[in-house]
Amino acid sequence: MLLTMRMRVLGIESSCDETAAAVVDEHGLVLSDVVESQIALHAPWGGVVPELAARDHLRAIVPVVRAALRDAGTELDALSGIAVTVRPGLAGALLVGTLVAKTLSWSTGLPIVGVDHLVGHLLAVHLRRPGAPAPPPYPFVALLASGGHTAIYRVDGPLAANIVELGATRDDAAGEAFDKVAKLLGLGYPGGPVVDRLAKEGNPRAHDLPLPMLAGDSLEFSFSGIKSWVARHVAREGRPASPAAMADLCASFQRAVVEVLARKTIRAAKAEGVSHVVLCGGVAANRGLRERAAALCEKNGLVLSVPPIASCTDNAAMIAYAGAMRLVAGERDDASLTTSTRTQLPRVTRKGRGRRDAGERSDP
Ligand code: KG4
Ligand code: ZN
């Protein structure tokens, strides 16, 4: 297929603990993708420390943007626009990327578009890079599971206005549960990758963990009960003494999380009458989740698309692509562009309280 390249959009991402910049065209072709992770900075604290994150973005952002332009073989002047994550995320972290993007836009005259980080994750399956699946047609149902968010969405198109939340977690995000359980077990931060690796060696039926909110037709999640089960287990019996016992506990915990994530995503696709399913966010890197979702999709006649890991975890290519879609639609922001710690996507689940009543307004 011959694709003409008309647009080159610089994406900037600094909402949490990755400083990232990328250049992408409007077909999703990734021309450069630079991610500088702060994992080592936050690891001693067992989680992201907001002030350290903001300060490190300030240190890294200019070299990261320079590297993204260099890798793409482009100059600022040759770009079509600048996209930047403006929400949701850590307040101080978001300000760094947004101020850099506004300054670049002001000095070059390039259009600027703010992007919701969650929209970026939901569209990441459209990025064209080695190992990427053919992008699914709209509409698709997507599970977005990361360290800060876990929800199921119906995606009818590439703009925020085309996306609705179908159900979300009432408490912890799935990645947060992996991270907290890893901390309880002394496995370090972030927890997902190490629990995933150990789970591969263990017996997922060794322990019988609760599968919360699986009955009925709910599309909401709750992971705090699973985490508390592990906390009580460790308080009672101590941390697993042998590598085999540790692997069994990790495998059983992972099975419980994966089972509810996969089953509810398939439930949502069937309820919406949608045949394409997408996994995205850092937890979509999980081997167990990929396998279980693939098996359930096959059984139910659904088509599953899972982006490569570089598109699942935080990156700026997904922000550049989401921004390109806004530019293609004729949308622009201006010098008044500002940040918010909340998503712009309408939410049906309220943390700690469950579903909103029909017609109730979303938070600002
Ligand atoms: O999307 P992401 O890079 O950043 C956020 O926006 O949060 O997701 C990071 C989260 C962390 O909680 C991490 O533990 C989890 O994704 N994660 C995983 C795996 N790889 C990363 N969770 C389960 N299994 C994995 N293989
Ligand atoms: Zn993210």
Tab-separated table of C-alpha atoms and ligand atoms in Angstrom:
chain	number	residue	atom	x	y	z
A	1	MET	CA	0.000	0.000	0.000
A	2	LEU	CA	1.360	3.421	-0.938
A	3	LEU	CA	0.978	5.935	1.863
A	4	THR	CA	1.609	9.575	1.192
A	5	MET	CA	3.141	11.401	4.116
A	6	ARG	CA	1.643	14.798	4.621
A	7	MET	CA	2.009	15.386	8.319
A	8	ARG	CA	4.783	15.147	10.865
A	9	VAL	CA	3.628	15.708	14.408
A	10	LEU	CA	5.930	16.037	17.415
A	11	GLY	CA	4.430	14.424	20.527
A	12	ILE	CA	5.551	15.299	24.051
A	13	GLU	CA	4.637	13.217	27.117
A	14	SER	CA	5.515	14.006	30.748
A	15	SER	CA	2.381	13.054	32.696
A	16	CYS	CA	3.955	10.557	35.101
A	17	ASP	CA	7.398	8.945	35.285
A	18	GLU	CA	8.488	8.853	31.641
A	19	THR	CA	9.886	11.836	29.748
A	20	ALA	CA	9.095	11.084	26.124
A	21	ALA	CA	9.049	12.684	22.682
A	22	ALA	CA	8.264	11.195	19.270
A	23	VAL	CA	7.541	12.143	15.680
A	24	VAL	CA	4.636	10.340	13.990
A	25	ASP	CA	2.688	10.887	10.764
A	26	GLU	CA	-1.083	10.879	10.386
A	27	HIS	CA	-1.048	7.208	9.344
A	28	GLY	CA	0.530	6.288	12.678
A	29	LEU	CA	3.964	5.630	11.180
A	30	VAL	CA	6.490	6.085	13.995
A	31	LEU	CA	9.448	8.129	12.685
A	32	SER	CA	11.089	8.410	16.097
A	33	ASP	CA	10.201	7.387	19.635
A	34	VAL	CA	12.380	8.434	22.581
A	35	VAL	CA	11.443	7.412	26.133
A	36	GLU	CA	13.549	8.272	29.166
A	37	SER	CA	12.256	6.360	32.154
A	38	GLN	CA	12.523	7.572	35.760
A	39	ILE	CA	12.055	4.071	37.169
A	40	ALA	CA	15.499	4.016	38.835
A	41	LEU	CA	14.822	7.425	40.431
A	42	HIS	CA	11.583	6.287	42.086
A	43	ALA	CA	12.486	2.652	42.820
A	44	PRO	CA	13.995	3.324	46.289
A	45	TRP	CA	10.661	4.901	47.312
A	46	GLY	CA	8.529	1.999	46.039
A	47	GLY	CA	6.409	4.289	43.853
A	48	VAL	CA	6.408	7.568	41.930
A	49	VAL	CA	7.290	10.652	44.027
A	50	PRO	CA	5.521	13.580	42.289
A	51	GLU	CA	8.065	16.310	43.058
A	52	LEU	CA	11.030	14.175	41.994
A	53	ALA	CA	9.150	13.325	38.791
A	54	ALA	CA	8.552	16.985	37.893
A	55	ARG	CA	12.146	17.960	38.571
A	56	ASP	CA	13.505	15.089	36.479
A	57	HIS	CA	11.210	15.969	33.548
A	58	LEU	CA	12.721	19.453	33.672
A	59	ARG	CA	16.214	17.964	33.426
A	60	ALA	CA	15.398	15.509	30.629
A	61	ILE	CA	12.843	17.198	28.407
A	62	VAL	CA	15.026	19.283	26.090
A	63	PRO	CA	17.531	16.487	25.303
A	64	VAL	CA	14.627	14.044	24.765
A	65	VAL	CA	12.836	16.386	22.320
A	66	ARG	CA	16.147	17.031	20.506
A	67	ALA	CA	16.754	13.268	20.208
A	68	ALA	CA	13.255	12.674	18.810
A	69	LEU	CA	13.764	15.334	16.108
A	70	ARG	CA	17.237	14.008	15.280
A	71	ASP	CA	16.094	10.352	15.080
A	72	ALA	CA	13.237	11.358	12.765
A	73	GLY	CA	15.697	13.302	10.596
A	74	THR	CA	13.615	16.437	10.882
A	75	GLU	CA	13.901	20.023	12.029
A	76	LEU	CA	11.272	21.812	14.071
A	77	ASP	CA	10.388	23.978	11.051
A	78	ALA	CA	9.500	20.920	8.959
A	79	LEU	CA	6.821	19.739	11.414
A	80	SER	CA	3.070	20.101	10.922
A	81	GLY	CA	2.198	20.520	14.592
A	82	ILE	CA	2.955	19.801	18.233
A	83	ALA	CA	0.888	17.508	20.455
A	84	VAL	CA	1.316	17.365	24.208
A	85	THR	CA	-0.234	15.411	27.063
A	86	VAL	CA	-2.233	17.920	29.113
A	87	ARG	CA	-4.295	15.493	31.238
A	88	PRO	CA	-4.653	13.336	33.316
A	89	GLY	CA	-1.463	12.978	35.356
A	90	LEU	CA	0.680	14.502	38.076
A	91	ALA	CA	0.150	18.272	38.175
A	92	GLY	CA	3.797	19.331	38.252
A	93	ALA	CA	4.866	16.705	35.730
A	94	LEU	CA	2.198	17.744	33.201
A	95	LEU	CA	3.261	21.393	33.450
A	96	VAL	CA	6.805	20.655	32.247
A	97	GLY	CA	5.805	19.062	28.922
A	98	THR	CA	2.965	21.511	28.361
A	99	LEU	CA	5.139	24.568	28.896
A	100	VAL	CA	7.836	23.221	26.557
A	101	ALA	CA	5.204	22.466	23.882
A	102	LYS	CA	3.641	25.917	24.200
A	103	THR	CA	7.029	27.599	23.982
A	104	LEU	CA	7.952	25.622	20.853
A	105	SER	CA	4.583	26.429	19.295
A	106	TRP	CA	4.930	30.124	20.135
A	107	SER	CA	8.462	30.402	18.762
A	108	THR	CA	7.786	28.468	15.531
A	109	GLY	CA	4.160	29.356	14.842
A	110	LEU	CA	3.288	25.635	14.634
A	111	PRO	CA	-0.228	24.634	15.744
A	112	ILE	CA	-0.486	23.021	19.175
A	113	VAL	CA	-3.001	20.413	20.344
A	114	GLY	CA	-3.434	19.126	23.887
A	115	VAL	CA	-4.019	15.382	24.211
A	116	ASP	CA	-5.691	13.312	26.916
A	117	HIS	CA	-3.182	10.623	27.944
A	118	LEU	CA	-5.968	7.996	28.014
A	119	VAL	CA	-6.953	8.790	24.415
A	120	GLY	CA	-3.288	8.287	23.514
A	121	HIS	CA	-3.269	4.817	25.123
A	122	LEU	CA	-6.562	3.895	23.400
A	123	LEU	CA	-5.222	4.862	19.950
A	124	ALA	CA	-1.756	3.295	20.439
A	125	VAL	CA	-2.952	0.197	18.559
A	126	HIS	CA	-2.885	2.389	15.412
A	127	LEU	CA	0.854	3.048	15.650
A	128	ARG	CA	2.813	1.459	12.830
A	129	ARG	CA	6.056	0.015	14.070
A	130	PRO	CA	7.760	-3.391	13.859
A	131	GLY	CA	5.538	-6.099	15.368
A	132	ALA	CA	2.395	-3.975	15.328
A	133	PRO	CA	-0.854	-5.739	14.392
A	134	ALA	CA	-3.066	-4.445	11.579
A	135	PRO	CA	-5.063	-1.644	13.219
A	136	PRO	CA	-8.626	-2.641	14.098
A	137	PRO	CA	-11.532	-0.855	12.413
A	138	TYR	CA	-13.823	1.364	14.504
A	139	PRO	CA	-15.736	0.650	16.647
A	140	PHE	CA	-13.629	-1.416	19.021
A	141	VAL	CA	-13.824	-2.173	22.718
A	142	ALA	CA	-10.592	-1.533	24.613
A	143	LEU	CA	-9.307	-2.509	28.010
A	144	LEU	CA	-6.956	0.212	29.249
A	145	ALA	CA	-5.042	-1.131	32.226
A	146	SER	CA	-2.045	0.779	33.564
A	147	GLY	CA	-0.519	1.946	36.827
A	148	GLY	CA	-2.943	4.834	37.194
A	149	HIS	CA	-6.067	3.746	35.269
A	150	THR	CA	-8.133	0.658	34.636
A	151	ALA	CA	-11.285	0.909	32.560
A	152	ILE	CA	-13.099	-0.507	29.540
A	153	TYR	CA	-13.997	1.860	26.683
A	154	ARG	CA	-16.005	1.807	23.511
A	155	VAL	CA	-13.999	3.609	20.826
A	156	ASP	CA	-16.009	4.765	17.780
A	157	GLY	CA	-13.338	7.036	16.322
A	158	PRO	CA	-10.035	8.776	17.071
A	159	LEU	CA	-11.308	11.859	18.911
A	160	ALA	CA	-12.156	12.125	22.609
A	161	ALA	CA	-15.780	12.820	21.604
A	162	ASN	CA	-15.900	9.343	19.993
A	163	ILE	CA	-14.907	7.506	23.183
A	164	VAL	CA	-17.067	6.417	26.133
A	165	GLU	CA	-16.131	4.639	29.322
A	166	LEU	CA	-18.198	1.506	29.931
A	167	GLY	CA	-16.874	0.728	33.415
A	168	ALA	CA	-13.776	1.365	35.503
A	169	THR	CA	-12.137	0.372	38.745
A	170	ARG	CA	-13.754	1.503	41.970
A	171	ASP	CA	-10.436	1.522	43.797
A	172	ASP	CA	-6.910	0.494	42.710
A	173	ALA	CA	-5.791	0.334	39.084
A	174	ALA	CA	-4.666	-3.131	37.946
A	175	GLY	CA	-1.030	-2.012	37.589
A	176	GLU	CA	-1.210	-0.421	41.039
A	177	ALA	CA	-2.324	-3.811	42.426
A	178	PHE	CA	0.676	-5.491	40.761
A	179	ASP	CA	2.979	-2.798	42.175
A	180	LYS	CA	1.540	-2.977	45.723
A	181	VAL	CA	1.621	-6.785	45.818
A	182	ALA	CA	5.219	-6.784	44.556
A	183	LYS	CA	6.101	-4.358	47.350
A	184	LEU	CA	4.409	-6.609	49.945
A	185	LEU	CA	6.428	-9.542	48.607
A	186	GLY	CA	9.699	-7.571	48.543
A	187	LEU	CA	10.016	-7.867	44.761
A	188	GLY	CA	10.791	-4.190	44.013
A	189	TYR	CA	9.222	-1.587	41.732
A	190	PRO	CA	7.551	-1.649	39.251
A	191	GLY	CA	5.834	-4.878	40.186
A	192	GLY	CA	4.120	-5.939	36.967
A	193	PRO	CA	7.081	-7.238	34.985
A	194	VAL	CA	8.631	-9.181	37.900
A	195	VAL	CA	5.327	-10.731	39.049
A	196	ASP	CA	4.623	-11.670	35.412
A	197	ARG	CA	8.044	-13.347	35.108
A	198	LEU	CA	7.678	-15.302	38.387
A	199	ALA	CA	4.053	-16.246	37.622
A	200	LYS	CA	5.257	-18.141	34.565
A	201	GLU	CA	7.034	-20.637	36.853
A	202	GLY	CA	4.200	-21.041	39.369
A	203	ASN	CA	0.890	-22.851	39.791
A	204	PRO	CA	-2.028	-20.405	39.309
A	205	ARG	CA	-4.329	-22.739	41.290
A	206	ALA	CA	-2.036	-22.947	44.347
A	207	HIS	CA	-4.095	-20.294	46.162
A	208	ASP	CA	-7.758	-19.482	45.841
A	209	LEU	CA	-7.958	-15.675	45.598
A	210	PRO	CA	-11.264	-13.794	45.315
A	211	LEU	CA	-12.449	-12.836	41.802
A	212	PRO	CA	-14.219	-9.564	42.693
A	213	MET	CA	-17.372	-8.344	40.952
A	214	LEU	CA	-17.318	-11.137	38.389
A	215	ALA	CA	-20.934	-12.189	38.885
A	216	GLY	CA	-23.769	-10.434	37.052
A	217	ASP	CA	-23.160	-8.061	34.156
A	218	SER	CA	-21.046	-5.388	35.854
A	219	LEU	CA	-18.177	-3.863	33.862
A	220	GLU	CA	-16.633	-2.336	36.981
A	221	PHE	CA	-13.513	-3.605	38.738
A	222	SER	CA	-12.205	-3.732	42.283
A	223	PHE	CA	-8.649	-4.825	42.989
A	224	SER	CA	-8.201	-3.754	46.595
A	225	GLY	CA	-9.696	-7.037	47.878
A	226	ILE	CA	-7.164	-9.133	45.947
A	227	LYS	CA	-4.340	-6.959	47.277
A	228	SER	CA	-5.683	-7.241	50.846
A	229	TRP	CA	-5.880	-11.024	50.470
A	230	VAL	CA	-2.140	-11.080	49.694
A	231	ALA	CA	-1.436	-8.651	52.587
A	232	ARG	CA	-3.333	-10.898	55.032
A	233	HIS	CA	-1.595	-13.987	53.676
A	234	VAL	CA	1.845	-12.377	54.170
A	235	ALA	CA	0.893	-11.116	57.674
A	236	ARG	CA	-0.192	-14.644	58.632
A	237	GLU	CA	2.506	-16.761	57.026
A	238	GLY	CA	5.307	-14.314	56.158
A	239	ARG	CA	6.745	-13.876	52.678
A	240	PRO	CA	7.047	-17.145	50.727
A	241	ALA	CA	10.298	-18.761	51.809
A	242	SER	CA	11.161	-20.692	48.654
A	243	PRO	CA	11.315	-19.543	45.007
A	244	ALA	CA	8.631	-22.160	44.186
A	245	ALA	CA	6.258	-20.814	46.871
A	246	MET	CA	6.874	-17.239	45.664
A	247	ALA	CA	6.119	-18.289	42.078
A	248	ASP	CA	2.886	-20.004	43.191
A	249	LEU	CA	1.694	-16.884	45.028
A	250	CYS	CA	2.540	-14.632	42.047
A	251	ALA	CA	0.812	-17.018	39.622
A	252	SER	CA	-2.337	-17.202	41.776
A	253	PHE	CA	-2.496	-13.417	42.224
A	254	GLN	CA	-1.926	-12.818	38.506
A	255	ARG	CA	-4.579	-15.349	37.564
A	256	ALA	CA	-7.173	-13.548	39.696
A	257	VAL	CA	-6.397	-10.120	38.189
A	258	VAL	CA	-6.173	-11.423	34.637
A	259	GLU	CA	-9.381	-13.427	34.893
A	260	VAL	CA	-11.534	-10.425	35.819
A	261	LEU	CA	-9.821	-8.132	33.307
A	262	ALA	CA	-10.205	-10.567	30.419
A	263	ARG	CA	-13.724	-11.804	31.214
A	264	LYS	CA	-15.163	-8.301	31.652
A	265	THR	CA	-13.541	-7.012	28.465
A	266	ILE	CA	-15.133	-9.839	26.477
A	267	ARG	CA	-18.437	-9.215	28.307
A	268	ALA	CA	-18.276	-5.545	27.239
A	269	ALA	CA	-17.577	-6.376	23.576
A	270	LYS	CA	-20.528	-8.761	23.490
A	271	ALA	CA	-22.854	-6.303	25.238
A	272	GLU	CA	-21.876	-3.579	22.742
A	273	GLY	CA	-22.153	-5.918	19.750
A	274	VAL	CA	-18.575	-5.016	18.762
A	275	SER	CA	-16.307	-7.648	17.186
A	276	HIS	CA	-12.856	-6.048	17.705
A	277	VAL	CA	-11.124	-5.999	21.083
A	278	VAL	CA	-7.945	-4.109	22.014
A	279	LEU	CA	-5.674	-4.307	25.060
A	280	CYS	CA	-3.646	-1.223	25.981
A	281	GLY	CA	-1.727	0.390	28.861
A	282	GLY	CA	1.272	-1.010	30.712
A	283	VAL	CA	-0.599	-4.063	32.052
A	284	ALA	CA	-1.327	-5.134	28.449
A	285	ALA	CA	2.335	-6.201	28.465
A	286	ASN	CA	1.296	-9.009	30.831
A	287	ARG	CA	1.837	-12.419	29.282
A	288	GLY	CA	-1.000	-14.041	31.227
A	289	LEU	CA	-3.482	-11.324	30.206
A	290	ARG	CA	-2.506	-11.578	26.540
A	291	GLU	CA	-2.924	-15.347	26.546
A	292	ARG	CA	-6.237	-15.372	28.430
A	293	ALA	CA	-7.736	-12.564	26.328
A	294	ALA	CA	-6.651	-14.327	23.122
A	295	ALA	CA	-8.260	-17.607	24.238
A	296	LEU	CA	-11.527	-15.944	25.290
A	297	CYS	CA	-11.717	-13.854	22.100
A	298	GLU	CA	-11.227	-16.929	19.966
A	299	LYS	CA	-13.917	-18.810	21.877
A	300	ASN	CA	-16.358	-15.909	21.401
A	301	GLY	CA	-15.590	-15.156	17.750
A	302	LEU	CA	-13.919	-11.806	18.535
A	303	VAL	CA	-10.771	-10.362	16.962
A	304	LEU	CA	-8.076	-9.324	19.470
A	305	SER	CA	-5.399	-6.697	18.742
A	306	VAL	CA	-2.574	-6.187	21.209
A	307	PRO	CA	0.025	-3.518	20.375
A	308	PRO	CA	3.730	-4.274	20.865
A	309	ILE	CA	5.013	-3.485	24.369
A	310	ALA	CA	6.609	-0.178	23.276
A	311	SER	CA	3.113	1.019	22.338
A	312	CYS	CA	1.496	-0.297	25.580
A	313	THR	CA	3.726	1.412	28.138
A	314	ASP	CA	3.922	5.207	28.339
A	315	ASN	CA	5.325	6.793	25.190
A	316	ALA	CA	4.964	9.984	23.164
A	317	ALA	CA	4.236	8.289	19.805
A	318	MET	CA	0.667	7.604	20.955
A	319	ILE	CA	0.335	11.264	21.975
A	320	ALA	CA	1.669	12.452	18.607
A	321	TYR	CA	-0.807	10.174	16.795
A	322	ALA	CA	-3.779	11.290	18.906
A	323	GLY	CA	-2.677	14.891	18.245
A	324	ALA	CA	-2.408	14.201	14.500
A	325	MET	CA	-6.011	12.960	14.560
A	326	ARG	CA	-7.100	16.241	16.185
A	327	LEU	CA	-5.173	18.248	13.595
A	328	VAL	CA	-6.687	16.195	10.730
A	329	ALA	CA	-10.131	16.975	12.183
A	330	GLY	CA	-9.267	20.687	12.085
A	331	GLU	CA	-8.973	21.037	15.847
A	332	ARG	CA	-6.430	23.447	17.370
A	333	ASP	CA	-5.647	24.757	20.826
A	334	ASP	CA	-4.205	28.181	21.562
A	335	ALA	CA	-2.039	29.987	24.081
A	336	SER	CA	-4.658	29.441	26.780
A	337	LEU	CA	-4.037	25.653	26.708
A	338	THR	CA	-3.728	24.397	30.287
A	339	THR	CA	-3.460	21.155	32.245
A	340	SER	CA	-5.750	19.067	34.445
A	341	THR	CA	-5.162	16.087	36.710
A	342	ARG	CA	-8.436	14.520	35.451
A	343	THR	CA	-9.326	12.880	32.157
A	344	GLN	CA	-11.721	14.622	29.765
A	345	LEU	CA	-13.424	11.293	28.947
A	346	PRO	CA	-16.856	10.992	30.577
A	347	ARG	CA	-16.723	8.526	33.445
A	348	VAL	CA	-19.450	6.163	34.559
A	349	THR	CA	-17.615	4.785	37.589
A	350	ARG	CA	-16.727	6.939	40.568
A	351	LYS	CA	-13.760	5.835	42.624
A	352	GLY	CA	-14.889	4.348	45.921
A	353	ARG	CA	-18.571	4.624	45.013
A	354	GLY	CA	-19.327	2.694	41.836
A	355	ARG	CA	-21.591	3.649	38.945
A	356	ARG	CA	-22.983	7.129	38.461
A	357	ASP	CA	-26.724	7.399	38.078
A	358	ALA	CA	-27.866	7.914	34.501
A	359	GLY	CA	-27.732	11.565	33.505
A	360	GLU	CA	-25.415	12.535	36.332
A	361	ARG	CA	-22.651	14.821	35.176
A	362	SER	CA	-19.041	13.748	34.987
A	363	ASP	CA	-16.470	15.552	37.133
A	364	PRO	CA	-15.019	18.700	35.511
B	1	KG4	O1	0.993	2.558	31.044
B	1	KG4	P1	2.129	2.563	32.002
B	1	KG4	O2	3.532	2.465	31.443
B	1	KG4	O3	2.120	3.837	32.906
B	1	KG4	C1	0.943	4.379	33.438
B	1	KG4	O4	0.308	5.224	32.730
B	1	KG4	O5	0.604	3.965	34.571
B	1	KG4	O6	1.846	1.357	33.028
B	1	KG4	C2	2.734	1.063	34.102
B	1	KG4	C3	2.084	-0.051	34.909
B	1	KG4	C4	2.830	-0.379	36.192
B	1	KG4	O7	1.897	-0.482	37.253
B	1	KG4	C5	3.477	-1.728	35.889
B	1	KG4	O8	3.650	-2.538	37.054
B	1	KG4	C6	2.475	-2.336	34.929
B	1	KG4	O9	2.051	-1.260	34.126
B	1	KG4	N1	3.080	-3.385	34.089
B	1	KG4	C7	2.700	-4.675	34.120
B	1	KG4	C8	3.563	-5.378	33.242
B	1	KG4	N2	4.435	-4.477	32.698
B	1	KG4	C9	4.123	-3.255	33.227
B	1	KG4	N3	1.728	-5.282	34.824
B	1	KG4	C10	1.583	-6.604	34.655
B	1	KG4	N4	2.388	-7.354	33.860
B	1	KG4	C11	3.373	-6.792	33.128
B	1	KG4	N5	4.143	-7.543	32.338
B	2	ZN	ZN	-0.074	5.643	30.794
